[in-house]
Coordinates of C-alpha atoms in Angstrom, one line a residue:
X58 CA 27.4 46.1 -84.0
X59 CA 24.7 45.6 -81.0
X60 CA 25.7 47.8 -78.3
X61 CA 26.1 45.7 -75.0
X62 CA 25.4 48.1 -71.5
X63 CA 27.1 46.6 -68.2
X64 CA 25.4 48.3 -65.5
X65 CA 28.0 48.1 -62.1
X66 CA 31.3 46.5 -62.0
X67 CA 31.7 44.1 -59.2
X68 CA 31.8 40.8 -59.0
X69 CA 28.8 40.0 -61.5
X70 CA 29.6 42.8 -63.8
X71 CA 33.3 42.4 -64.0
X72 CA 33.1 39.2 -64.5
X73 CA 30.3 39.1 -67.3
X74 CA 32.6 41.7 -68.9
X75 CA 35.8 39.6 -68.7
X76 CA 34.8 36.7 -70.6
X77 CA 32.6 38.5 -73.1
X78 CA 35.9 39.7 -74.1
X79 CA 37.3 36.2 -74.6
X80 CA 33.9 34.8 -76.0
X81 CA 32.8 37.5 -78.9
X82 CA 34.9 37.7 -82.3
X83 CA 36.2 40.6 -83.0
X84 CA 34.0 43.7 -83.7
X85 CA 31.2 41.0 -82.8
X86 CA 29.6 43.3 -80.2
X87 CA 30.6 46.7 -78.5
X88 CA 30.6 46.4 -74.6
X89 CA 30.4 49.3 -71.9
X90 CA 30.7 48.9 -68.2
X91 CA 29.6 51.7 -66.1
X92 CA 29.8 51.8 -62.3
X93 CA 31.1 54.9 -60.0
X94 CA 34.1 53.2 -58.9
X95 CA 37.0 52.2 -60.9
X96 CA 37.5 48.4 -59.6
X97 CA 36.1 45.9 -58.3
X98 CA 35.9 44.9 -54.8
X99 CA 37.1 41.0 -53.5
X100 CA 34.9 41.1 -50.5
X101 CA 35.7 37.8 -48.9
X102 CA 39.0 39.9 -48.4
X103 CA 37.1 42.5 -46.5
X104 CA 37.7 41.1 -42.9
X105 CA 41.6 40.3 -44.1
X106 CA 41.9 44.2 -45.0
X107 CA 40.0 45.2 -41.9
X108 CA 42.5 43.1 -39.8
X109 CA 45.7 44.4 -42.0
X110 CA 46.6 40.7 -42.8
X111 CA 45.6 42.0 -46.8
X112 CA 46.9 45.3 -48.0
X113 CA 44.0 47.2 -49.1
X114 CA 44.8 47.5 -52.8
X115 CA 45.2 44.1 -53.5
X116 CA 41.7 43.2 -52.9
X117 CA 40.1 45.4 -56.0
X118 CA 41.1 44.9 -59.2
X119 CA 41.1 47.4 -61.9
X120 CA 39.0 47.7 -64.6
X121 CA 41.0 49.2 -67.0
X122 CA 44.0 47.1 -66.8
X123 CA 42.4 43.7 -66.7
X124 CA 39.3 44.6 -69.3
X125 CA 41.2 45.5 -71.9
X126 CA 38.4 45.8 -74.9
X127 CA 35.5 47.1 -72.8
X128 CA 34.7 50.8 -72.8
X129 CA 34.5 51.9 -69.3
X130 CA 32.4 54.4 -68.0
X131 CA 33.3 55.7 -64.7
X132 CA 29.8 56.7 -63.5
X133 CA 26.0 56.0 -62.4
X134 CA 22.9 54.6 -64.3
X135 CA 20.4 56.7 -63.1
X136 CA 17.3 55.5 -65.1
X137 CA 16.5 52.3 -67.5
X138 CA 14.0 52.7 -69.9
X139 CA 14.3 49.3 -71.3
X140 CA 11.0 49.9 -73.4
X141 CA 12.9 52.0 -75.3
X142 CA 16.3 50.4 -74.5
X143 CA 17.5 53.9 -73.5
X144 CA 20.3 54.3 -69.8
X145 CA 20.2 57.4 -68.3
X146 CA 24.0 57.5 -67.2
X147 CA 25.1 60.3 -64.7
X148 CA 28.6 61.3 -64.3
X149 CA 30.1 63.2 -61.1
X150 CA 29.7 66.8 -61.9
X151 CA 28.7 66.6 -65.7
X152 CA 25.4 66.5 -67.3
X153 CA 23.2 63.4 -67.9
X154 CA 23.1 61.9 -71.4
X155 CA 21.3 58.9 -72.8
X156 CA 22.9 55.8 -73.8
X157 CA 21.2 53.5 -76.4
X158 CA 21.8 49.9 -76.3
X159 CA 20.8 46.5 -77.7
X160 CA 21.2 44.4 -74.7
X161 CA 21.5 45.0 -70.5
X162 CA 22.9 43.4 -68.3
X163 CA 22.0 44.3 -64.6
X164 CA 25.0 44.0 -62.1
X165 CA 24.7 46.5 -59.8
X166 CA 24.9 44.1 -56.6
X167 CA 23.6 45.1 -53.0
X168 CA 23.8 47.4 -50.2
X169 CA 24.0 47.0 -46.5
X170 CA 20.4 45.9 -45.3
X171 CA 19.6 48.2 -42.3
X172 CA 16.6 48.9 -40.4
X173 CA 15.5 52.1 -39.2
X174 CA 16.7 51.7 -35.4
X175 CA 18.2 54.9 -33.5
X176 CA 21.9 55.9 -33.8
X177 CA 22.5 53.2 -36.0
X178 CA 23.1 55.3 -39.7
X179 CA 24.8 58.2 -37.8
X180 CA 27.4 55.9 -35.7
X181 CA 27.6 52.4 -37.9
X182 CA 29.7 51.2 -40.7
X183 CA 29.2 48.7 -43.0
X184 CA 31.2 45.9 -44.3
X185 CA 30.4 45.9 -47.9
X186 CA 33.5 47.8 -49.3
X187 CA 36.8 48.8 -49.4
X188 CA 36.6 51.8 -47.9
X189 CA 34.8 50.7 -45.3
X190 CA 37.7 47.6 -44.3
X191 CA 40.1 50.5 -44.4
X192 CA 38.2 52.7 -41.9
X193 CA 37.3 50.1 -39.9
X194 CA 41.2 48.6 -39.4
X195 CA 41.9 52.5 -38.7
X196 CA 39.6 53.2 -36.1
X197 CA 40.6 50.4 -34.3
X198 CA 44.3 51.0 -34.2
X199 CA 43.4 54.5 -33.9
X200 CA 41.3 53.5 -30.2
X201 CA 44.3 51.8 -28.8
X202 CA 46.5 54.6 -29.8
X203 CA 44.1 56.9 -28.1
X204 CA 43.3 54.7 -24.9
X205 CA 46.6 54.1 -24.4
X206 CA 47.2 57.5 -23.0
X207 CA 43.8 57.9 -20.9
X208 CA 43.5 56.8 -17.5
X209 CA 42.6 52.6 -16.6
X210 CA 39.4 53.8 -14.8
X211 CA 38.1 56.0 -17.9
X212 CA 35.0 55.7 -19.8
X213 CA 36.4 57.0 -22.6
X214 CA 39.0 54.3 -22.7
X215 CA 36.3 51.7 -22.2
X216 CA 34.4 52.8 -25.0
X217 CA 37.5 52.8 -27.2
X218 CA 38.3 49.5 -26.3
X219 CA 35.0 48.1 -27.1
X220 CA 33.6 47.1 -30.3
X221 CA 30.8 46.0 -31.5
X222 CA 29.4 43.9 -34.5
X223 CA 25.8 43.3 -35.4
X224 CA 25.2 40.1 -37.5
X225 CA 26.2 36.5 -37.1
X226 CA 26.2 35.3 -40.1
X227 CA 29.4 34.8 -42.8
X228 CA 30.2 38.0 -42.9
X229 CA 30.0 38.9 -39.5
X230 CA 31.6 36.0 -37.7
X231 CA 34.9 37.0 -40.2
X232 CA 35.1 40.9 -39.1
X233 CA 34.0 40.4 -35.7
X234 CA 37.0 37.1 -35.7
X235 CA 39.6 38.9 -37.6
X236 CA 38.9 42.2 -35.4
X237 CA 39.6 39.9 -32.5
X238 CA 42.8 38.9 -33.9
X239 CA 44.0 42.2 -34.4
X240 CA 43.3 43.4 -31.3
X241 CA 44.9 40.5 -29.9
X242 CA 48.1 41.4 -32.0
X243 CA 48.0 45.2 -30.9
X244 CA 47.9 44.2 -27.1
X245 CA 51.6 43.4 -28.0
X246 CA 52.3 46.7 -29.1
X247 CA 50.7 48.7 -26.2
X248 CA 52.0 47.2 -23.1
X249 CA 49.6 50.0 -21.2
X250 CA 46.5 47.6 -22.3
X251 CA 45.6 44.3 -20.8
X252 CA 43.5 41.5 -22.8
X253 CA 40.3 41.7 -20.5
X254 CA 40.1 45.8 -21.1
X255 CA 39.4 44.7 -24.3
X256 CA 35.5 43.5 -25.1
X257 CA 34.1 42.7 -27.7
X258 CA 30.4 41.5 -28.6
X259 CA 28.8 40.0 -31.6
X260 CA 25.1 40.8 -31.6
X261 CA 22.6 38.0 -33.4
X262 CA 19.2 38.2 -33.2
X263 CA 18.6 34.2 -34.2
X264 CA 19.7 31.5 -32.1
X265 CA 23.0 30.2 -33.9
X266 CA 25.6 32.0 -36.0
X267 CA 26.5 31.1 -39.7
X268 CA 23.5 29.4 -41.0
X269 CA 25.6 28.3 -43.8
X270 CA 27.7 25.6 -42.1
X271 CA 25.8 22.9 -39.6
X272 CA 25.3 23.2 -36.6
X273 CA 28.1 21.9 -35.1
X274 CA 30.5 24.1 -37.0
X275 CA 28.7 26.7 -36.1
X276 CA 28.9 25.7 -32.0
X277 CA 33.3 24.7 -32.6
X278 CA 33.2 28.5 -33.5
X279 CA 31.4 30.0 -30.7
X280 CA 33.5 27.8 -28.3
X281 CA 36.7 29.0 -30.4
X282 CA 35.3 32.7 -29.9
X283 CA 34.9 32.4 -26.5
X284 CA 38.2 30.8 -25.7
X285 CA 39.9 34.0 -27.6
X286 CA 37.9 36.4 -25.3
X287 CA 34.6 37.5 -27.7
X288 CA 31.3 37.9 -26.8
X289 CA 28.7 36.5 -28.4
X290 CA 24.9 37.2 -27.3
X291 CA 22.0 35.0 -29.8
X292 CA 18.8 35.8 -29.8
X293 CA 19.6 39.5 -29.3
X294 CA 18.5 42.3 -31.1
X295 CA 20.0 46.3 -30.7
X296 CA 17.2 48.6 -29.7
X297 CA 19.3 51.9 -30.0
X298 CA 22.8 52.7 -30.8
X299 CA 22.4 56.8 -30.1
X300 CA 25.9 58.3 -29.4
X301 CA 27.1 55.0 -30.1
X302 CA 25.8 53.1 -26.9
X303 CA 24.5 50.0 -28.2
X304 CA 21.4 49.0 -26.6
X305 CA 20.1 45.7 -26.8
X306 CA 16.1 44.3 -26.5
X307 CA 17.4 42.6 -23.2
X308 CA 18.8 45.6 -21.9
X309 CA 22.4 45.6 -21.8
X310 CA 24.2 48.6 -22.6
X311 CA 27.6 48.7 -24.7
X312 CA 29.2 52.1 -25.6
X313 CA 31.6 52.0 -28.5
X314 CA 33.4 54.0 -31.0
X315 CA 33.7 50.9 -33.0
X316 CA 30.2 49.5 -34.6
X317 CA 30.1 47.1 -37.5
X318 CA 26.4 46.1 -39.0
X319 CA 26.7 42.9 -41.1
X320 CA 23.2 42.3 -40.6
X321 CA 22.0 41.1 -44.2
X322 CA 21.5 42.3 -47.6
X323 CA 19.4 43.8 -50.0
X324 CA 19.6 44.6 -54.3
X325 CA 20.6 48.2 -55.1
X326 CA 17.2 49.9 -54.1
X327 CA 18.3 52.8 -56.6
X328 CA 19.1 50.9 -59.8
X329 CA 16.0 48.8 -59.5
X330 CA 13.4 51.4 -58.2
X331 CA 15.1 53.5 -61.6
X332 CA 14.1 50.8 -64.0
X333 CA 11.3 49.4 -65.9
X334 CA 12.6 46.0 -65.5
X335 CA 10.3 43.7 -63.4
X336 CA 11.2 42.9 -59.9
X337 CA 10.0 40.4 -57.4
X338 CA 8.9 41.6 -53.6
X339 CA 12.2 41.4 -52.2
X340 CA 13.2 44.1 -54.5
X341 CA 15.5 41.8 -57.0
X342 CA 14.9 41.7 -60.7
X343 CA 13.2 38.8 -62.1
X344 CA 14.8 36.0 -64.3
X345 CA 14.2 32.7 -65.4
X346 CA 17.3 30.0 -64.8
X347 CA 19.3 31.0 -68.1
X348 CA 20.1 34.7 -66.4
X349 CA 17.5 36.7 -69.0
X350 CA 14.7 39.2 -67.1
X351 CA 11.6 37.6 -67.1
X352 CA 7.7 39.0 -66.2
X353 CA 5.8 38.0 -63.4
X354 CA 3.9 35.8 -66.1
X355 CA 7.0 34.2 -67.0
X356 CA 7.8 36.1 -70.2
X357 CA 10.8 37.1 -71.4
X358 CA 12.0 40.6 -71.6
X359 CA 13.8 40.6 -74.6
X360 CA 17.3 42.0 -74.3
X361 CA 17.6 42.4 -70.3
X362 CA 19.7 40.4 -68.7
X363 CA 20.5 40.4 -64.3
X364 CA 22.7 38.3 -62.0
X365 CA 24.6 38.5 -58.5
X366 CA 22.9 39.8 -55.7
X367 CA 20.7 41.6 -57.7
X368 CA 18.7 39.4 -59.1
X369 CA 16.3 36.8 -58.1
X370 CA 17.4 33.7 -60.0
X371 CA 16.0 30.3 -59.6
X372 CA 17.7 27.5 -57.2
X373 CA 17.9 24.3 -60.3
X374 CA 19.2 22.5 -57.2
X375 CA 16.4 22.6 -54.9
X376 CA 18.5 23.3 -52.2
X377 CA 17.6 26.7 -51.1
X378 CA 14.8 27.5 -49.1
X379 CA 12.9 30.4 -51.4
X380 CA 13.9 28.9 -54.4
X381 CA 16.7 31.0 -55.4
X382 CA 20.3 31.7 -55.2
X383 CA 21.4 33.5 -52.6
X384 CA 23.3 36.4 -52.6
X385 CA 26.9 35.4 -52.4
X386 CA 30.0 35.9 -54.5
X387 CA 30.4 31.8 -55.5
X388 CA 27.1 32.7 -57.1
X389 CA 27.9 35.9 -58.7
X390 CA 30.8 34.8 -60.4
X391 CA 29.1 31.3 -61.8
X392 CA 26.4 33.6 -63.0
X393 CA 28.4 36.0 -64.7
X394 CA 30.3 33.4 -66.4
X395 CA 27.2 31.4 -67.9
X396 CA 25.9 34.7 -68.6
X397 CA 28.6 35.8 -70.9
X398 CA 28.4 32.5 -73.0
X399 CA 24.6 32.5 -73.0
X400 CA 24.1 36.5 -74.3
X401 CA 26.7 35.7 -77.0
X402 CA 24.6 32.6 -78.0
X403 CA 21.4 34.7 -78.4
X404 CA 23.9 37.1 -80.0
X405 CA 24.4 34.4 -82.5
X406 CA 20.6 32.9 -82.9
X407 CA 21.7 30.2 -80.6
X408 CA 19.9 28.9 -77.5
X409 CA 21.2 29.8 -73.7
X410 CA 21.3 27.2 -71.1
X411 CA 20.4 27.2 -67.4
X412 CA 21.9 28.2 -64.4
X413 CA 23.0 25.1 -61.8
X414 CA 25.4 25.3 -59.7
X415 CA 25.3 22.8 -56.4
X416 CA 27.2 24.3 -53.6
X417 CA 30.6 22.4 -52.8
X418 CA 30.7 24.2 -49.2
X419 CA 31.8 27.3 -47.6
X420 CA 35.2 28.2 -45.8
X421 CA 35.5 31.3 -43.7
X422 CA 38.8 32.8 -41.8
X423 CA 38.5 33.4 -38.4
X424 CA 41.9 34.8 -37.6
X425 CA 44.9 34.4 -37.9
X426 CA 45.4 30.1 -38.0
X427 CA 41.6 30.1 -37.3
X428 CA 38.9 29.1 -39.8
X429 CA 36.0 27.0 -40.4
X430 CA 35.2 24.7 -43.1
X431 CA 31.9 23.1 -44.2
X432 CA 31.2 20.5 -47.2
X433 CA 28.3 18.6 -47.1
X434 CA 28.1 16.9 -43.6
X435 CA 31.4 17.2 -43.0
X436 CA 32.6 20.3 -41.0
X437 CA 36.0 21.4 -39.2
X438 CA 37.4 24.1 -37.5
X439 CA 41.1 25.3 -36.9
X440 CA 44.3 25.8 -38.9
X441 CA 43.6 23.1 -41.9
X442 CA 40.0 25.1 -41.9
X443 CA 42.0 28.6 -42.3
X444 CA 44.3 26.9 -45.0
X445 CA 41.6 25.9 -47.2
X446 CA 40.1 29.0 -46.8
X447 CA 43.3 30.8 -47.8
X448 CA 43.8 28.4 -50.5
X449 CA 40.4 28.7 -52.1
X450 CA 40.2 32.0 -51.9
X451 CA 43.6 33.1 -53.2
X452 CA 43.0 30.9 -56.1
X453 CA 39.1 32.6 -56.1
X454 CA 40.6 36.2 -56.8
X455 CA 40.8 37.0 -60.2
X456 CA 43.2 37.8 -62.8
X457 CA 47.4 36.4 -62.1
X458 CA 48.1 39.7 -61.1
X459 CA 46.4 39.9 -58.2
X460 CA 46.8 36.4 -56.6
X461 CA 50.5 37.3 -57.0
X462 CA 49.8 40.5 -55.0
X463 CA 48.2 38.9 -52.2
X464 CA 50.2 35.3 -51.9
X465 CA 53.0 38.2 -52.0
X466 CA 51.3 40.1 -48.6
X467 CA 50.9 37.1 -47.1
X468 CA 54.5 35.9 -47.4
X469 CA 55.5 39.8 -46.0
X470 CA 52.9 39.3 -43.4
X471 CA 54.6 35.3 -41.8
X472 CA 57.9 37.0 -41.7
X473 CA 57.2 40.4 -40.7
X474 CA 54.0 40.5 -38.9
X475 CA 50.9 42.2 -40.1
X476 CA 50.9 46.0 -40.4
X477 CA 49.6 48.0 -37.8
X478 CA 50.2 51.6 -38.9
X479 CA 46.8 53.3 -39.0
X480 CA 46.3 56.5 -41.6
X481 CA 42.9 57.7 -40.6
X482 CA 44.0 61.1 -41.6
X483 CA 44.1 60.3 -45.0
X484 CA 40.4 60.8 -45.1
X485 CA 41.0 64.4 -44.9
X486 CA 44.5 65.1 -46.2
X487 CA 44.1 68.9 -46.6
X488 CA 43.8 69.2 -43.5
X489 CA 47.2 70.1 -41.9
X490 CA 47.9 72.2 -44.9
X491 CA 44.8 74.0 -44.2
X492 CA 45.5 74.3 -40.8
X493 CA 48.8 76.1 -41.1
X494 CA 48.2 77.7 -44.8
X495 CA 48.8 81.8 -45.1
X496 CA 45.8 83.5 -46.1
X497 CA 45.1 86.8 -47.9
X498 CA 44.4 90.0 -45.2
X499 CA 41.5 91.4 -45.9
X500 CA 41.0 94.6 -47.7
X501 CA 40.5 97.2 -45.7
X502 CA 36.5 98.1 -46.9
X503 CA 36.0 94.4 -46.0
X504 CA 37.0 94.5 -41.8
X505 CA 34.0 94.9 -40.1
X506 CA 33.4 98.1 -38.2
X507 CA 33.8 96.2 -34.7
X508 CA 37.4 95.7 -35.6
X509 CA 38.4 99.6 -37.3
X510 CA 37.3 100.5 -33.8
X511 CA 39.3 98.4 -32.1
X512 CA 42.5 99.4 -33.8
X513 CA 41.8 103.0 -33.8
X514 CA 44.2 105.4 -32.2
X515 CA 41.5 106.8 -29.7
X516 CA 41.5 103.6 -28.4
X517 CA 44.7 102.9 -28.5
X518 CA 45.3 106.2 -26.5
X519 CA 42.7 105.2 -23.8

């Protein structure tokens, strides 16, 4: 059978693997996914987790219980030697080994696009996983729990209270919004903090916010923003972020223990830079509209395949501005679909098709009963805006099982409220054990002399 390699298992990957499985007869093909992580991520849902209106677990989705005939491989490709269609794959604490295959598929999404500004890698977090919702949501609770108990005229409680997000664009707006709204529900938890302690700022170094929606839109949310207390400063760049004091080009200072960077995104610099596989300058792997790697000259790499936000595939629509799609999950998930039908076809000795997909619009969630909505020229804001984009998106996550988990939270969430129990700890959870755990004394050629002395009955005597 031709071996089939899946290299990372988000949306791209799990969904190229997914309807492989429905597409190829049986023992048609062998598939293997490999990525570090065991799931992948719904990260629309990230701002929803970071604002504990989504319980964290119900925005990933296992591998291994929804891709039932794909061998998964819980580790990293390190190195693609496509000339020889070899993977170097590299599991945590084993040894590398080679995998040969017939056809890759490049999956392996993006990363967090930083620059190299001061403070920003030791005191930032991203908003591109999980983990990273979880902490966030955390620290925040965590702040008010902490401020709570310090004096009104501390700095310390100031800089608790404050936080900061860097990026205005889809993913920003929704953290920096939902973060808002969460802060807004903890105020009626901690009675010892008023609404204007609280500050928070939205840094964006262009001169509107969400570029995807018009311009209007985008100007209903900033007046929305404001109204609900939150800072936004365009045209705006951070300078420095050392010890977490957020400097800004125009010279405004923020300290926070709270900083979110949105700003942008770039292909997984360590899959590409470990491959043969052509790549444009951006950093994204080449491909021609059907999803298959092509050469700057516009040949085709036999075999390699790339989609999502790792690749750099051509706009049919002519509605982008570079000429290809942009990294976003509606594209991802189209891609991955096509690319499934079109790698059996060349499987089979038939011919793939091309890639077109004309965006419909966008919806984002700006709260709770706050959203935006943008199709074509027509653009709202306010509670229809949050339904659709509840709607779409609840319908967007795949696989029964998991819509059921989160239409479930959300039901739990309208009656109960939205949980606002923080577990930071469980980042460290040997650590109370540790703390309090007996230990073996030392044997008695291992105290140091300093401490025979001590206990010796001369100086006991004296």
């Amino acid at each position: 059978m031709p071996k089939i390699l899946i290299v990372g298992g988000g949306y791209a990957g799990f969904y190229t693997a997914w309807k492989l499985e429905k597409h190829l007869r049986s023992n048609e093909a062998e598939v293997v996914l490999v990525d570090p992580l065991p799931y992948m991520t719904y990260l629309p849902f990230l701002p929803e987790v970071a604002a504990g209106s989504i319980e964290p677990r119900h925005a990933v989705v296992s591998h291994r219980r929804h891709l039932k005939k794909t061998k998964i491989v819980n580790a990293k490709v390190t190195n693609i030697d496509h000339a020889n269609k070899t993977a170097t794959i590299s599991a945590p604490g084993g040894e590398d080994w080679e995998y040969e295959y017939d056809q890759i598929v490049v999956t392996a999404g993006s990363i967090s696009r930083t620059f190299p500004i001061p403070g920003i890698a030791d005191h930032a977090i991203g908003m591109k996983s999980i983990e990273e919702a979880v902490a966030a949501r955390d620290t925040l609770i965590r702040n008010f729990e902490l401020a709570a108990s310090l004096p009104k005229d501390s700095e310390l409680r100031r800089r608790l209270l404050t936080v900061i997000v860097v990026g205005g664009g889809f993913a920003g707006i929704e953290a920096f919004a939902e973060l808002r709204s969460a802060a807004n529900a903890l105020l009626g938890r901690f009675p010892e903090i008023t609404f204007d302690e609280t500050q928070f700022h939205l840094i964006e170094a262009m001169g509107r916010i969400m570029p995807e929606v018009s311009l209007a839109t985008s100007e209903k949310v900033l007046k929305d923003l404001a109204s609900r207390g939150a800072n936004v400063h365009l045209d705006t760049q951070v300078a420095d972020a050392t010890d977490g004091v957020v400097t800004t080009n125009t010279g405004e200072e923020y300290p926070s223990d709270l900083i979110v960077w949105t700003a942008g995104v770039m292909a997984n610099p360590k899959v590409v830079g470990g491959s043969d596989l052509p790549r444009e300058p951006r950093g994204r792997i080449t491909t021609q509209a059907d999803l298959r790697v092509v050469t700057e000259e516009g040949d085709v790499v036999a075999g390699a395949w790339a989609a999502g936000d790792i690749a750099a595939v051509p706009d049919k629509t002519g509605g982008l501005p570079d000429g290809t799609c942009v990294p976003n999950a509606q594209h991802a998930v189209r891609q991955a679909k096509l690319l499934a039908k079109n790698l059996v076809a060349v499987i089979r000795g038939e011919e793939p098709v091309d890639y077109f997909h004309k965006n419909l619009g966008a919806v984002a969630g700006l709260g709770l009963y706050q959203g935006a909505f943008q199709s074509g020229k027509f653009g709202m804001t306010g509670f229809f805006a949050w339904l659709a984009h509840r709607g779409y998106h609840g319908l967007a996550m795949p696989t029964w099982e998991r819509k059921w988990r989160v239409l479930w939270g959300w039901v739990h969430n309208f009656f109960l409220g939205r949980d606002l129990v923080q577990i930071e700890k469980v980042q460290d959870p040997r650590a109370f054990f540790e703390e309090y755990a007996s230990r073996p004394k030392p044997k008695p050629d291992e105290v140091a002399p300093e401490a025979v002395k001590a206990a010796s009955p001369e100086k006991q005597d004296a």
